[in-house]
Amino acid sequence: MKSIRKLCAIALGSLALSSATRLSAEVLFHDTLDTAASASQWKTFVGYYAGGDTNDFSVQWGFDYSQQQYDFYSDPNGTPETRTVPPPPHSDGSTFGLKVAVNKLVNSDPNAREAFGLSLYPIGQNFSGDFVLKFDLFMSYSGYAGTANTTTEYANYGINFVGDKVNWTSPEIDPAFTSGPGAHASDGLWFINSGDGYARRNFRGLQGGPFGEPVLARTTSAANDPDGDSIFLDRDGDGFTDNQVPAGGPFSADLSPYIQRVFPQPAAEFRGTVGKSWIPVEVSQYKGVITWKMNGWVISTYTNSSSYTSGTIMLGYMDIFDSIPDPADGTWAIFDNVRVERIRTVVVDTADNNSTAGDGKTSLLEALQQLDDNDIITFNIPGAGPHYIATPLGGYPLITKNNVTIDGYSQPGASPNTATIHSPNDAKIKIVLDSRNGGTTSLADYGDHGFGSSESAILPLLGVQNFTLRGVSVLSISGEDSDESPYIYGVAMIKDVGNLRIQGNWFGVDPGTPTAAGVSGGRSALAGFKWDDDTFSSNVVFGTDSDGLSDLAEHNVVCGQLLALHLQTPNVRVAGNFFNFLPNGSIFDYAAAGVDLGGDGTYEFFENGAGSGNIIGTDSDTINDADEANFVGPIRYDHYMEFWRPATNVVVAGNSFGFGLESKPSYTNAEAVALIAYRELSTLRVGSSFRGDPNGQDQAQFLASDLLAFNHIANLGKPALSPGNNNNDPDKHSWVIFAGNEMINNFGILPIDPASGVLLENSYAGLLADPANANAPIVSTNSTINHLQGTLPALADTAIVDSLRIFIWLADTNSLAKVSPDYPNGWVQGNVYVGEFTDNGLTDNNPNPDAFDVDLSLFGLALEDVERVFVVAEYKLTDGREATIQYSNPVGSFLPPGDFILLSTPVLAGDTLSLSWTGGHAPFKVQTRTTLTAAWTDVTTVSATTANVSVTGTAGFYRVLGN
C-alpha cells in the first residue's frame, strides 16, 4: 500500500489545469512603504476647517517605527508602560512604514475650529472586478482609552476612488466644514475607525455623495435610511448597531460585545478599542459585495448599490474634532504592507479527479494543484448528487496558500443548515470528499510539527492563514497508526496554521445515507500539533463563529471519529456542533450501530495539549449563545475531554453530555467516564461565570446569557474532573470553577472528588486555612425555609481574596440516593439553580463573615424541595485566580447515614394517615412538626416499612428517619 501510494503521487503530480481554467492569482499592487521613495508614488490631498491651519499635518514615508514610543496603560489611574512599536503581522522583519498625524497645532485664533483630513492615493492605479485591499494598521492615542486626555481621530481607507480629492467628513454639517477644502467633492467607498473607542460611532462606512459631501454607506434595501447604520449589525440585540455607543456614553465600556471580541484585552489597552496594537485590515469587493474585516473578523458587509465599482485605493487619516490631545504628539497612525490582490473563483465541474489538462473540465485535484492566495473554490458538477469525489491514492497536494475557501454549498441543490442546535440539522450536503478507499496525503515529512509516517490527511494545510472549509461531507476510514495503514485526519494543521474556520460540514456522515449505517469516520476530523519546534497553529473556529452572519449554517456534524478533535492548539473555539449525533438528532452509538471501531477501538470527543484560551461551547457574550452549545454523544474512553499539558483560561460551557436534543438524559456510556482530564497549572471554568455584564451596562441581558452557559451532564461513571498527578504539588495545582451545571446521576461529589486521587489540601493551597479538613461550607441542621444557615471555611489570608460569591442549588435526587460510608450525604451535585447571595450582603442576615443566614423564602422554593438545598462557594483572588471549593452538605443531610428513604404517597382515610417507604435501615422513627420552623417530635418507632398515624387537629409535616 505504501509503495502504491508513492507511485500514484508521482503520476498525479504531472496533472495540470486546462488552459481554459488555468487562472493566475495576481498581486495587483504592493508597497511595503519601507523607503522615502514611496512619496513619489503616491499623491496626497488635504482638507481642513475654514479658518484653521492649512498645514497642520505630517506624512512620513519610510518611517522607522521601531524607535516610536507610546504609552500603554493597564488601568486609567496607573502609571503607563512606555513601549515601542513592534513589527506588524505581515512584515518580513522590516520596521519601516508610513506615519501620519494631523491637527496638533493650537491655533492663535481662539474662535477658529481646528480639524484636518488626509487622503493618499497610489499614482496610476485602477482596480476593478473582484479584489481585496489589505494592510497593517497601528494607531496610538494619548492617555487611557475614554479619558479626558484623548481626542478621537480616525484612520480612513477604501476602494474605487478617482484619486484626485480629499475624502473626509464632519460629525455634523457645520459652516467650518462646508466652506473648507474637501467639503464639496467626494467619491469612492471607504471606512473609518477610531483608535480610542471614545466616539458615539467608532466605526463608519461612507461613500461619495451625490452633491459633493460624503454620505453614509447604505444597503440597497435601506437606501433611504437617514442614519446609514444598516450596513452594521446589532449582534447582541440591544437596539444599537455594533458601531454605536448607546446614549449615556461615549465611553469604551459601552462598546458592543462583538467589537470587544474582535479587539480583545490584553492586546488592546481596553477591550473593543483599535489603538495601541497592530490590526490587519481588509476591504474586499467580491461579486458586488463590499466586506470590511479587522483582525480577521467581519466588521461590516453589504451589497454595493452605488456607482463606485472601480478605481484606485485610498489611505487616510483625520481629526474631525477641534480638541487637541495631551500630549499632542501621542496620537497618530502607522500604515504598512499595503497590497491589492485579485480574488478569483475556481469552479470544480467534475467529480472525476482523473480529469486531465485540456479536457475542458476542472477537478478538485486540479484546483488544489493550481491554488493561489484568495481562491474561492466553488462547485457546479452536473447531476442531482450527492457527488462523491474520491481522493487520489497519493492524496491532494499540500495547501500552502492563504485566504482560501472551499465552499460545498455553492453546488446546485446544496443548502446550509437553518435549524437551531437543539433541532435536527437540515443541511443538504452535495459534495463528498471520499477517502474510504484510503486515498490521503502522507504526513511523514512533518515530524518537526507533530506528525509522522503513520499519519496522513485528506486536506493537509501547511502554515496557511484564513482557510475555510464549508458545506462538504468528509468520509474516510480511521487507519491503524502504521506506515502501511496510517491514521487519516480530515484536516491537518501543519506548523503555524492560523484563523482556520471549519463550518457547516459533516464528518463521517454520508449525505446519501445519513444514518448509522452510512457512518464512516477517520482518526480525527481536525488535528494539529507542536513537536520539535516552537510553532503552534492557533485561532481555530470549529462550528459557529457567532459573527451574526449565517451562524446556524456553520454547525458541523461529526460522527465515527476515533478522536473527534485532536489538537495542540491555543485559542480554539468549538461551538454549535453535533458529536456522535446524526443529522436527524438521534444518538450515534458504536455498539448499537454495530460499527467496527478499528484503530485503537476508542472514541473521544476532544484533546488539546496547548489548550490555553479554548472555548468549548458558549462564550456568554449575549451573541448567539443559545446556539453555541455542543451536543456530545456516546464515547468509548475514560473521559470526554483531555488537556494533556497545562491549559489556562479554558471555558467549557453550555454543552450537553449524556443528554439528547430533548434536554433529558438519554444515554449511558458503555464504560465509566469522567468529563475532563487536565494537568497541573491549568485554569478551568466548567459552567457559568454568573458575572453578568462585565461593564455593568446590560445586566438582564447578560444574566440570561449566563443561564445558557450551564452544561447539562448526566450519567458520568467517574468523578467529573480528573486532575493529573502533578496537581498534588501545592505549587502546581490547578484552579477550577465548577458551577452552573445541570447534573443528573453522576458519580461522586464536586468539584474535586476524593476518588480522583488529588489531595484537597493541595487543591486549595493558599486559599483555605485548613483545606484538608475544612474545605466546604457547612449547612446547619437549624436551617429552615426562613433561615438557610451555615458556616464557611476559614481563609488562609483574607487580604488575598477579592470577592466571594455563594450560589444556592437544589441537589439531584438520583444522586442524593447514592448514600454510602464514603458518601454519607450521597453524591451532592446541582440539578436546579435557585439563586445567589453575597456574603454579608443585603440577603445575608449574619454579620459574621464566616457564617451566613439567608431567607430561603425569597427564592420561591416549594416546601418539599427545601431539604435538597445546598450551597456552592466561589472565591476570586486579588491576582485574578478563581476557585470553587467543595460543595456543601444539603439541608437534609442531618438525616442519619444509611440508605436513602423514599416515601410513597401518603394515604389519608378519616383520622388515619398511612405511610409506606422503601430503603433505609430499621428501626424507623416517624416524626412530625406543625410548621417548617418548629422542632420535630417523635410519633412512633416501627421495625416495618409502614406505619399508621392518628391525625387530629391542625395540619402538619411528617418524615421518616432510618437507623
Coordinates of C-alpha atoms in Angstrom, one line a residue, residues 235-236 242 255-263 296-300 501 545-549 621 623:
R235 CA -25.5 41.3 17.0
D236 CA -26.3 41.4 20.7
D242 CA -22.4 47.3 16.8
L255 CA -18.7 49.1 23.1
S256 CA -20.6 46.0 21.8
P257 CA -19.7 42.5 22.9
Y258 CA -18.8 41.6 19.3
I259 CA -16.4 44.6 19.0
Q260 CA -14.9 43.6 22.3
R261 CA -14.3 40.1 20.9
V262 CA -12.7 41.4 17.7
F263 CA -10.3 43.6 19.8
G296 CA -9.8 38.6 10.7
W297 CA -13.4 39.3 11.8
V298 CA -16.2 40.9 9.7
I299 CA -17.0 44.5 10.9
S300 CA -19.5 45.1 8.1
R501 CA -12.7 28.0 10.1
D545 CA -18.1 31.9 14.9
S546 CA -21.2 33.8 16.1
D547 CA -20.4 36.8 13.9
G548 CA -24.1 37.4 13.1
L549 CA -23.6 36.2 9.5
D621 CA -21.2 37.4 25.3
I623 CA -24.4 36.9 20.8

